[in-house]
């Protein structure tokens, strides 16, 4: 989340593009994990995750299973918490 999604979105697209080009030269296509990166420039995903006022300091992560949010974490390290804490499932 950011106060300037247009600027940050362009930067993220540039960096992710660079990273994926490097990784595709290194790993076979069947070795790639299933990952979906969503760039939410209009705040739709933030609203669905329950973030009323996203900003530059917002850190929220959700785990989605079968199209439903099954776990949520807020604050610094939210993504790590969701990825490693199985009790939040």
N, CA, C and O atoms as a Tinker XYZ file with bonds, in Angstrom:
   356  protein
     1  N      0.837000   -1.158000    0.000000    73     2
     2  CA     0.000000    0.000000    0.000000    64     1     3
     3  C      0.889000    1.230000    0.000000    63     2     4     5
     4  O      1.931000    1.252000    0.655000    81     3
     5  N      0.488000    2.222000   -0.713000    73     3     6
     6  CA     1.279000    3.441000   -0.769000    64     5     7
     7  C      0.397000    4.635000   -1.085000    63     6     8     9
     8  O     -0.681000    4.490000   -1.662000    81     7
     9  N      0.857000    5.798000   -0.707000    73     7    10
    10  CA     0.127000    7.021000   -1.010000    64     9    11
    11  C      0.252000    7.390000   -2.489000    63    10    12    13
    12  O     -0.559000    8.158000   -3.006000    81    11
    13  N      1.260000    6.849000   -3.170000    73    11    14
    14  CA     1.475000    7.153000   -4.586000    64    13    15
    15  C      1.567000    5.852000   -5.382000    63    14    16    17
    16  O      2.657000    5.465000   -5.803000    81    15
    17  N      0.431000    5.167000   -5.597000    73    15    18
    18  CA     0.462000    3.856000   -6.250000    64    17    19
    19  C      0.988000    3.884000   -7.676000    63    18    20    21
    20  O      1.582000    2.903000   -8.121000    81    19
    21  N      0.791000    4.969000   -8.401000    73    19    22
    22  CA     1.263000    5.007000   -9.787000    64    21    23
    23  C      2.790000    4.936000   -9.830000    63    22    24    25
    24  O      3.357000    4.182000  -10.621000    81    23
    25  N      3.445000    5.711000   -8.992000    73    23    26
    26  CA     4.912000    5.722000   -8.978000    64    25    27
    27  C      5.474000    4.398000   -8.459000    63    26    28    29
    28  O      6.368000    3.816000   -9.073000    81    27
    29  N      4.955000    3.931000   -7.344000    73    27    30
    30  CA     5.445000    2.685000   -6.755000    64    29    31
    31  C      5.119000    1.501000   -7.664000    63    30    32    33
    32  O      5.932000    0.586000   -7.799000    81    31
    33  N      3.956000    1.509000   -8.279000    73    31    34
    34  CA     3.580000    0.422000   -9.191000    64    33    35
    35  C      4.558000    0.266000  -10.335000    63    34    36    37
    36  O      4.924000   -0.853000  -10.695000    81    35
    37  N      4.984000    1.381000  -10.909000    73    35    38
    38  CA     5.969000    1.320000  -11.998000    64    37    39
    39  C      7.295000    0.766000  -11.496000    63    38    40    41
    40  O      7.935000   -0.037000  -12.175000    81    39
    41  N      7.704000    1.189000  -10.317000    73    39    42
    42  CA     8.962000    0.702000   -9.749000    64    41    43
    43  C      8.893000   -0.798000   -9.456000    63    42    44    45
    44  O      9.839000   -1.533000   -9.741000    81    43
    45  N      7.787000   -1.244000   -8.894000    73    43    46
    46  CA     7.622000   -2.667000   -8.589000    64    45    47
    47  C      7.630000   -3.486000   -9.876000    63    46    48    49
    48  O      8.296000   -4.519000   -9.943000    81    47
    49  N      6.906000   -3.044000  -10.889000    73    47    50
    50  CA     6.887000   -3.772000  -12.169000    64    49    51
    51  C      8.289000   -3.888000  -12.768000    63    50    52    53
    52  O      8.656000   -4.936000  -13.299000    81    51
    53  N      9.064000   -2.819000  -12.680000    73    51    54
    54  CA    10.430000   -2.830000  -13.196000    64    53    55
    55  C     11.291000   -3.845000  -12.450000    63    54    56    57
    56  O     11.981000   -4.652000  -13.073000    81    55
    57  N     11.254000   -3.807000  -11.118000    73    55    58
    58  CA    12.097000   -4.693000  -10.314000    64    57    59
    59  C     11.668000   -6.152000  -10.445000    63    58    60    61
    60  O     12.516000   -7.037000  -10.563000    81    59
    61  N     10.359000   -6.414000  -10.426000    73    59    62
    62  CA     9.874000   -7.793000  -10.559000    64    61    63
    63  C     10.218000   -8.330000  -11.943000    63    62    64    65
    64  O     10.579000   -9.499000  -12.082000    81    63
    65  N     10.108000   -7.490000  -12.962000    73    63    66
    66  CA    10.487000   -7.903000  -14.315000    64    65    67
    67  C     11.954000   -8.286000  -14.396000    63    66    68    69
    68  O     12.302000   -9.296000  -15.008000    81    67
    69  N     12.820000   -7.482000  -13.780000    73    67    70
    70  CA    14.253000   -7.799000  -13.750000    64    69    71
    71  C     14.504000   -9.127000  -13.050000    63    70    72    73
    72  O     15.259000   -9.965000  -13.541000    81    71
    73  N     13.867000   -9.311000  -11.903000    73    71    74
    74  CA    14.064000  -10.532000  -11.128000    64    73    75
    75  C     13.596000  -11.762000  -11.890000    63    74    76    77
    76  O     14.306000  -12.767000  -11.937000    81    75
    77  N     12.411000  -11.698000  -12.486000    73    75    78
    78  CA    11.896000  -12.873000  -13.186000    64    77    79
    79  C     12.718000  -13.215000  -14.420000    63    78    80    81
    80  O     12.882000  -14.390000  -14.748000    81    79
    81  N     13.234000  -12.206000  -15.104000    73    79    82
    82  CA    14.110000  -12.504000  -16.260000    64    81    83
    83  C     15.345000  -13.278000  -15.817000    63    82    84    85
    84  O     15.758000  -14.225000  -16.487000    81    83
    85  N     15.930000  -12.886000  -14.704000    73    83    86
    86  CA    17.107000  -13.594000  -14.183000    64    85    87
    87  C     16.751000  -15.019000  -13.755000    63    86    88    89
    88  O     17.473000  -15.965000  -14.068000    81    87
    89  N     15.646000  -15.164000  -13.044000    73    87    90
    90  CA    15.256000  -16.490000  -12.554000    64    89    91
    91  C     14.887000  -17.440000  -13.683000    63    90    92    93
    92  O     15.164000  -18.636000  -13.602000    81    91
    93  N     14.265000  -16.919000  -14.735000    73    91    94
    94  CA    13.876000  -17.794000  -15.855000    64    93    95
    95  C     15.081000  -18.356000  -16.582000    63    94    96    97
    96  O     14.999000  -19.429000  -17.180000    81    95
    97  N     16.199000  -17.648000  -16.537000    73    95    98
    98  CA    17.422000  -18.173000  -17.155000    64    97    99
    99  C     18.088000  -19.220000  -16.277000    63    98   100   101
   100  O     18.935000  -19.981000  -16.746000    81    99
   101  N     17.708000  -19.263000  -15.001000    73    99   102
   102  CA    18.358000  -20.147000  -14.042000    64   101   103
   103  C     17.575000  -21.420000  -13.763000    63   102   104   105
   104  O     18.164000  -22.493000  -13.635000    81   103
   105  N     16.249000  -21.313000  -13.668000    73   103   106
   106  CA    15.427000  -22.445000  -13.256000    64   105   107
   107  C     14.488000  -22.886000  -14.371000    63   106   108   109
   108  O     14.006000  -22.075000  -15.162000    81   107
   109  N     14.242000  -24.195000  -14.414000    73   107   110
   110  CA    13.298000  -24.753000  -15.390000    64   109   111
   111  C     11.879000  -24.288000  -15.048000    63   110   112   113
   112  O     11.571000  -24.062000  -13.878000    81   111
   113  N     11.018000  -24.144000  -16.051000    73   111   114
   114  CA     9.646000  -23.671000  -15.796000    64   113   115
   115  C      8.868000  -24.503000  -14.780000    63   114   116   117
   116  O      8.064000  -23.952000  -14.028000    81   115
   117  N      9.090000  -25.815000  -14.742000    73   115   118
   118  CA     8.351000  -26.647000  -13.791000    64   117   119
   119  C      8.854000  -26.508000  -12.358000    63   118   120   121
   120  O      8.236000  -27.044000  -11.438000    81   119
   121  N      9.969000  -25.796000  -12.150000    73   119   122
   122  CA    10.515000  -25.580000  -10.808000    64   121   123
   123  C      9.942000  -24.326000  -10.147000    63   122   124   125
   124  O     10.181000  -24.083000   -8.964000    81   123
   125  N      9.190000  -23.536000  -10.902000    73   123   126
   126  CA     8.623000  -22.298000  -10.361000    64   125   127
   127  C      7.470000  -22.603000   -9.428000    63   126   128   129
   128  O      6.612000  -23.419000   -9.763000    81   127
   129  N      7.424000  -21.958000   -8.245000    73   127   130
   130  CA     6.266000  -22.147000   -7.355000    64   129   131
   131  C      5.060000  -21.386000   -7.894000    63   130   132   133
   132  O      5.199000  -20.480000   -8.716000    81   131
   133  N      3.897000  -21.760000   -7.428000    73   131   134
   134  CA     2.681000  -21.028000   -7.814000    64   133   135
   135  C      2.628000  -19.761000   -6.964000    63   134   136   137
   136  O      2.479000  -19.823000   -5.743000    81   135
   137  N      2.749000  -18.642000   -7.613000    73   135   138
   138  CA     2.761000  -17.356000   -6.922000    64   137   139
   139  C      1.990000  -16.350000   -7.752000    63   138   140   141
   140  O      2.087000  -16.331000   -8.979000    81   139
   141  N      1.229000  -15.522000   -7.075000    73   139   142
   142  CA     0.488000  -14.481000   -7.776000    64   141   143
   143  C      0.769000  -13.149000   -7.080000    63   142   144   145
   144  O      0.495000  -12.991000   -5.890000    81   143
   145  N      1.302000  -12.221000   -7.814000    73   143   146
   146  CA     1.595000  -10.891000   -7.301000    64   145   147
   147  C      0.519000   -9.948000   -7.823000    63   146   148   149
   148  O      0.299000   -9.849000   -9.030000    81   147
   149  N     -0.148000   -9.260000   -6.906000    73   147   150
   150  CA    -1.228000   -8.343000   -7.279000    64   149   151
   151  C     -0.774000   -6.926000   -6.981000    63   150   152   153
   152  O     -0.426000   -6.606000   -5.845000    81   151
   153  N     -0.778000   -6.079000   -7.999000    73   151   154
   154  CA    -0.494000   -4.660000   -7.820000    64   153   155
   155  C     -1.839000   -3.944000   -7.788000    63   154   156   157
   156  O     -2.501000   -3.794000   -8.815000    81   155
   157  N     -2.222000   -3.514000   -6.625000    73   155   158
   158  CA    -3.564000   -3.005000   -6.353000    64   157   159
   159  C     -3.576000   -1.477000   -6.363000    63   158   160   161
   160  O     -3.616000   -0.844000   -5.308000    81   159
   161  N     -3.542000   -0.897000   -7.543000    73   159   162
   162  CA    -3.416000    0.554000   -7.655000    64   161   163
   163  C     -4.672000    1.306000   -7.240000    63   162   164   165
   164  O     -4.584000    2.476000   -6.867000    81   163
   165  N     -5.838000    0.671000   -7.292000    73   163   166
   166  CA    -7.057000    1.394000   -6.922000    64   165   167
   167  C     -7.588000    1.021000   -5.541000    63   166   168   169
   168  O     -8.629000    1.533000   -5.129000    81   167
   169  N     -6.892000    0.136000   -4.812000    73   167   170
   170  CA    -7.267000   -0.184000   -3.443000    64   169   171
   171  C     -8.329000   -1.250000   -3.287000    63   170   172   173
   172  O     -8.817000   -1.459000   -2.176000    81   171
   173  N     -8.707000   -1.934000   -4.355000    73   171   174
   174  CA    -9.746000   -2.962000   -4.277000    64   173   175
   175  C     -9.322000   -4.128000   -3.389000    63   174   176   177
   176  O    -10.096000   -4.574000   -2.541000    81   175
   177  N     -8.114000   -4.620000   -3.575000    73   175   178
   178  CA    -7.635000   -5.739000   -2.757000    64   177   179
   179  C     -7.463000   -5.314000   -1.306000    63   178   180   181
   180  O     -7.749000   -6.090000   -0.394000    81   179
   181  N     -7.000000   -4.092000   -1.086000    73   179   182
   182  CA    -6.846000   -3.590000    0.282000    64   181   183
   183  C     -8.194000   -3.558000    0.994000    63   182   184   185
   184  O     -8.302000   -3.979000    2.146000    81   183
   185  N     -9.203000   -3.067000    0.321000    73   183   186
   186  CA   -10.539000   -3.015000    0.915000    64   185   187
   187  C    -11.056000   -4.418000    1.218000    63   186   188   189
   188  O    -11.657000   -4.643000    2.268000    81   187
   189  N    -10.825000   -5.363000    0.304000    73   187   190
   190  CA   -11.265000   -6.740000    0.516000    64   189   191
   191  C    -10.545000   -7.385000    1.695000    63   190   192   193
   192  O    -11.096000   -8.262000    2.360000    81   191
   193  N     -9.305000   -6.945000    1.955000    73   191   194
   194  CA    -8.529000   -7.469000    3.076000    64   193   195
   195  C     -8.868000   -6.759000    4.380000    63   194   196   197
   196  O     -8.326000   -7.096000    5.433000    81   195
   197  N     -9.763000   -5.775000    4.312000    73   195   198
   198  CA   -10.179000   -5.071000    5.517000    64   197   199
   199  C     -9.314000   -3.891000    5.893000    63   198   200   201
   200  O     -9.342000   -3.448000    7.042000    81   199
   201  N     -8.542000   -3.370000    4.948000    73   199   202
   202  CA    -7.677000   -2.221000    5.211000    64   201   203
   203  C     -8.434000   -0.968000    4.789000    63   202   204   205
   204  O     -8.613000   -0.700000    3.601000    81   203
   205  N     -8.872000   -0.211000    5.782000    73   203   206
   206  CA    -9.703000    0.958000    5.497000    64   205   207
   207  C     -8.916000    2.108000    4.880000    63   206   208   209
   208  O     -9.376000    2.726000    3.920000    81   207
   209  N     -7.735000    2.399000    5.421000    73   207   210
   210  CA    -6.940000    3.528000    4.946000    64   209   211
   211  C     -5.494000    3.088000    4.702000    63   210   212   213
   212  O     -4.635000    3.317000    5.553000    81   211
   213  N     -5.213000    2.465000    3.560000    73   211   214
   214  CA    -3.842000    2.035000    3.285000    64   213   215
   215  C     -2.930000    3.235000    3.072000    63   214   216   217
   216  O     -3.350000    4.267000    2.548000    81   215
   217  N     -1.686000    3.085000    3.483000    73   215   218
   218  CA    -0.707000    4.153000    3.311000    64   217   219
   219  C      0.692000    3.588000    3.253000    63   218   220   221
   220  O      0.881000    2.372000    3.212000    81   219
   221  N      1.664000    4.465000    3.249000    73   219   222
   222  CA     3.057000    4.050000    3.116000    64   221   223
   223  C      3.530000    3.171000    4.276000    63   222   224   225
   224  O      4.449000    2.373000    4.093000    81   223
   225  N      2.931000    3.294000    5.458000    73   223   226
   226  CA     3.341000    2.507000    6.621000    64   225   227
   227  C      2.475000    1.267000    6.854000    63   226   228   229
   228  O      2.688000    0.542000    7.827000    81   227
   229  N      1.515000    1.019000    5.984000    73   227   230
   230  CA     0.609000   -0.118000    6.146000    64   229   231
   231  C      1.322000   -1.418000    5.799000    63   230   232   233
   232  O      1.948000   -1.531000    4.745000    81   231
   233  N      1.223000   -2.400000    6.695000    73   231   234
   234  CA     1.722000   -3.745000    6.419000    64   233   235
   235  C      0.640000   -4.725000    6.837000    63   234   236   237
   236  O      0.392000   -4.932000    8.025000    81   235
   237  N      0.008000   -5.317000    5.850000    73   235   238
   238  CA    -1.058000   -6.287000    6.077000    64   237   239
   239  C     -0.839000   -7.458000    5.132000    63   238   240   241
   240  O     -0.479000   -7.271000    3.970000    81   239
   241  N     -1.057000   -8.651000    5.630000    73   239   242
   242  CA    -0.948000   -9.843000    4.784000    64   241   243
   243  C     -2.164000  -10.723000    5.028000    63   242   244   245
   244  O     -2.684000  -10.787000    6.142000    81   243
   245  N     -2.605000  -11.391000    3.990000    73   243   246
   246  CA    -3.698000  -12.349000    4.109000    64   245   247
   247  C     -3.298000  -13.643000    3.414000    63   246   248   249
   248  O     -2.516000  -13.639000    2.464000    81   247
   249  N     -3.841000  -14.737000    3.900000    73   247   250
   250  CA    -3.685000  -16.023000    3.224000    64   249   251
   251  C     -5.039000  -16.360000    2.634000    63   250   252   253
   252  O     -6.053000  -16.346000    3.332000    81   251
   253  N     -5.049000  -16.665000    1.340000    73   251   254
   254  CA    -6.291000  -16.969000    0.636000    64   253   255
   255  C     -6.258000  -18.436000    0.235000    63   254   256   257
   256  O     -5.286000  -18.917000   -0.347000    81   255
   257  N     -7.331000  -19.127000    0.554000    73   255   258
   258  CA    -7.459000  -20.533000    0.178000    64   257   259
   259  C     -8.857000  -20.725000   -0.399000    63   258   260   261
   260  O     -9.852000  -20.365000    0.229000    81   259
   261  N     -8.921000  -21.288000   -1.585000    73   259   262
   262  CA   -10.201000  -21.537000   -2.269000    64   261   263
   263  C    -11.021000  -20.257000   -2.382000    63   262   264   265
   264  O    -12.244000  -20.277000   -2.247000    81   263
   265  N    -10.338000  -19.156000   -2.627000    73   263   266
   266  CA   -11.019000  -17.890000   -2.851000    64   265   267
   267  C    -11.482000  -17.161000   -1.604000    63   266   268   269
   268  O    -12.165000  -16.142000   -1.708000    81   267
   269  N    -11.124000  -17.661000   -0.413000    73   267   270
   270  CA   -11.532000  -17.017000    0.829000    64   269   271
   271  C    -10.325000  -16.691000    1.687000    63   270   272   273
   272  O     -9.346000  -17.436000    1.701000    81   271
   273  N    -10.396000  -15.579000    2.401000    73   271   274
   274  CA    -9.330000  -15.209000    3.334000    64   273   275
   275  C     -9.448000  -16.125000    4.546000    63   274   276   277
   276  O    -10.477000  -16.153000    5.220000    81   275
   277  N     -8.371000  -16.879000    4.814000    73   275   278
   278  CA    -8.380000  -17.821000    5.936000    64   277   279
   279  C     -7.452000  -17.386000    7.064000    63   278   280   281
   280  O     -7.503000  -17.950000    8.157000    81   279
   281  N     -6.603000  -16.385000    6.811000    73   279   282
   282  CA    -5.716000  -15.871000    7.851000    64   281   283
   283  C     -5.355000  -14.434000    7.518000    63   282   284   285
   284  O     -5.303000  -14.050000    6.350000    81   283
   285  N     -5.103000  -13.633000    8.570000    73   283   286
   286  CA    -4.793000  -12.218000    8.389000    64   285   287
   287  C     -3.793000  -11.797000    9.448000    63   286   288   289
   288  O     -3.879000  -12.248000   10.591000    81   287
   289  N     -2.849000  -10.943000    9.091000    73   287   290
   290  CA    -1.889000  -10.387000   10.053000    64   289   291
   291  C     -1.649000   -8.924000    9.708000    63   290   292   293
   292  O     -1.670000   -8.533000    8.541000    81   291
   293  N     -1.422000   -8.125000   10.743000    73   291   294
   294  CA    -1.167000   -6.691000   10.580000    64   293   295
   295  C      0.176000   -6.341000   11.203000    63   294   296   297
   296  O      0.652000   -7.025000   12.109000    81   295
   297  N      0.778000   -5.273000   10.707000    73   295   298
   298  CA     1.989000   -4.737000   11.312000    64   297   299
   299  C      3.259000   -5.269000   10.681000    63   298   300   301
   300  O      3.235000   -6.070000    9.746000    81   299
   301  N      4.365000   -4.796000   11.225000    73   299   302
   302  CA     5.674000   -5.163000   10.700000    64   301   303
   303  C      5.845000   -6.680000   10.717000    63   302   304   305
   304  O      5.608000   -7.327000   11.737000    81   303
   305  N      6.254000   -7.237000    9.588000    73   303   306
   306  CA     6.465000   -8.675000    9.480000    64   305   307
   307  C      5.199000   -9.466000    9.222000    63   306   308   309
   308  O      5.188000  -10.683000    9.404000    81   307
   309  N      4.131000   -8.804000    8.802000    73   307   310
   310  CA     2.855000   -9.487000    8.590000    64   309   311
   311  C      2.978000  -10.628000    7.583000    63   310   312   313
   312  O      2.421000  -11.705000    7.794000    81   311
   313  N      3.697000  -10.400000    6.503000    73   311   314
   314  CA     3.840000  -11.443000    5.480000    64   313   315
   315  C      4.572000  -12.653000    6.037000    63   314   316   317
   316  O      4.177000  -13.790000    5.782000    81   315
   317  N      5.627000  -12.418000    6.789000    73   315   318
   318  CA     6.374000  -13.517000    7.404000    64   317   319
   319  C      5.472000  -14.289000    8.371000    63   318   320   321
   320  O      5.495000  -15.519000    8.403000    81   319
   321  N      4.696000  -13.572000    9.140000    73   319   322
   322  CA     3.794000  -14.215000   10.095000    64   321   323
   323  C      2.805000  -15.121000    9.390000    63   322   324   325
   324  O      2.603000  -16.263000    9.804000    81   323
   325  N      2.196000  -14.635000    8.347000    73   323   326
   326  CA     1.217000  -15.443000    7.597000    64   325   327
   327  C      1.891000  -16.651000    6.956000    63   326   328   329
   328  O      1.318000  -17.740000    6.926000    81   327
   329  N      3.086000  -16.466000    6.452000    73   327   330
   330  CA     3.778000  -17.552000    5.747000    64   329   331
   331  C      4.273000  -18.641000    6.688000    63   330   332   333
   332  O      4.402000  -19.791000    6.270000    81   331
   333  N      4.555000  -18.312000    7.944000    73   331   334
   334  CA     5.184000  -19.282000    8.832000    64   333   335
   335  C      4.315000  -19.767000    9.977000    63   334   336   337
   336  O      4.632000  -20.786000   10.590000    81   335
   337  N      3.247000  -19.084000   10.281000    73   335   338
   338  CA     2.413000  -19.431000   11.435000    64   337   339
   339  C      1.219000  -20.287000   11.004000    63   338   340   341
   340  O      0.207000  -19.758000   10.544000    81   339
   341  N      1.336000  -21.577000   11.150000    73   339   342
   342  CA     0.268000  -22.494000   10.717000    64   341   343
   343  C     -0.959000  -22.401000   11.606000    63   342   344   345
   344  O     -2.027000  -22.863000   11.205000    81   343
   345  N     -0.851000  -21.814000   12.819000    73   343   346
   346  CA    -2.019000  -21.697000   13.683000    64   345   347
   347  C     -2.997000  -20.653000   13.171000    63   346   348   349
   348  O     -4.138000  -20.594000   13.629000    81   347
   349  N     -2.559000  -19.823000   12.218000    73   347   350
   350  CA    -3.432000  -18.795000   11.673000    64   349   351
   351  C     -4.295000  -19.331000   10.520000    63   350   352   353
   352  O     -5.106000  -18.588000    9.967000    81   351
   353  N     -4.136000  -20.571000   10.161000    73   351   354
   354  CA    -4.899000  -21.137000    9.045000    64   353   355
   355  C     -6.307000  -21.430000    9.463000    63   354   356
   356  O     -7.103000  -21.912000    8.658000    81   355
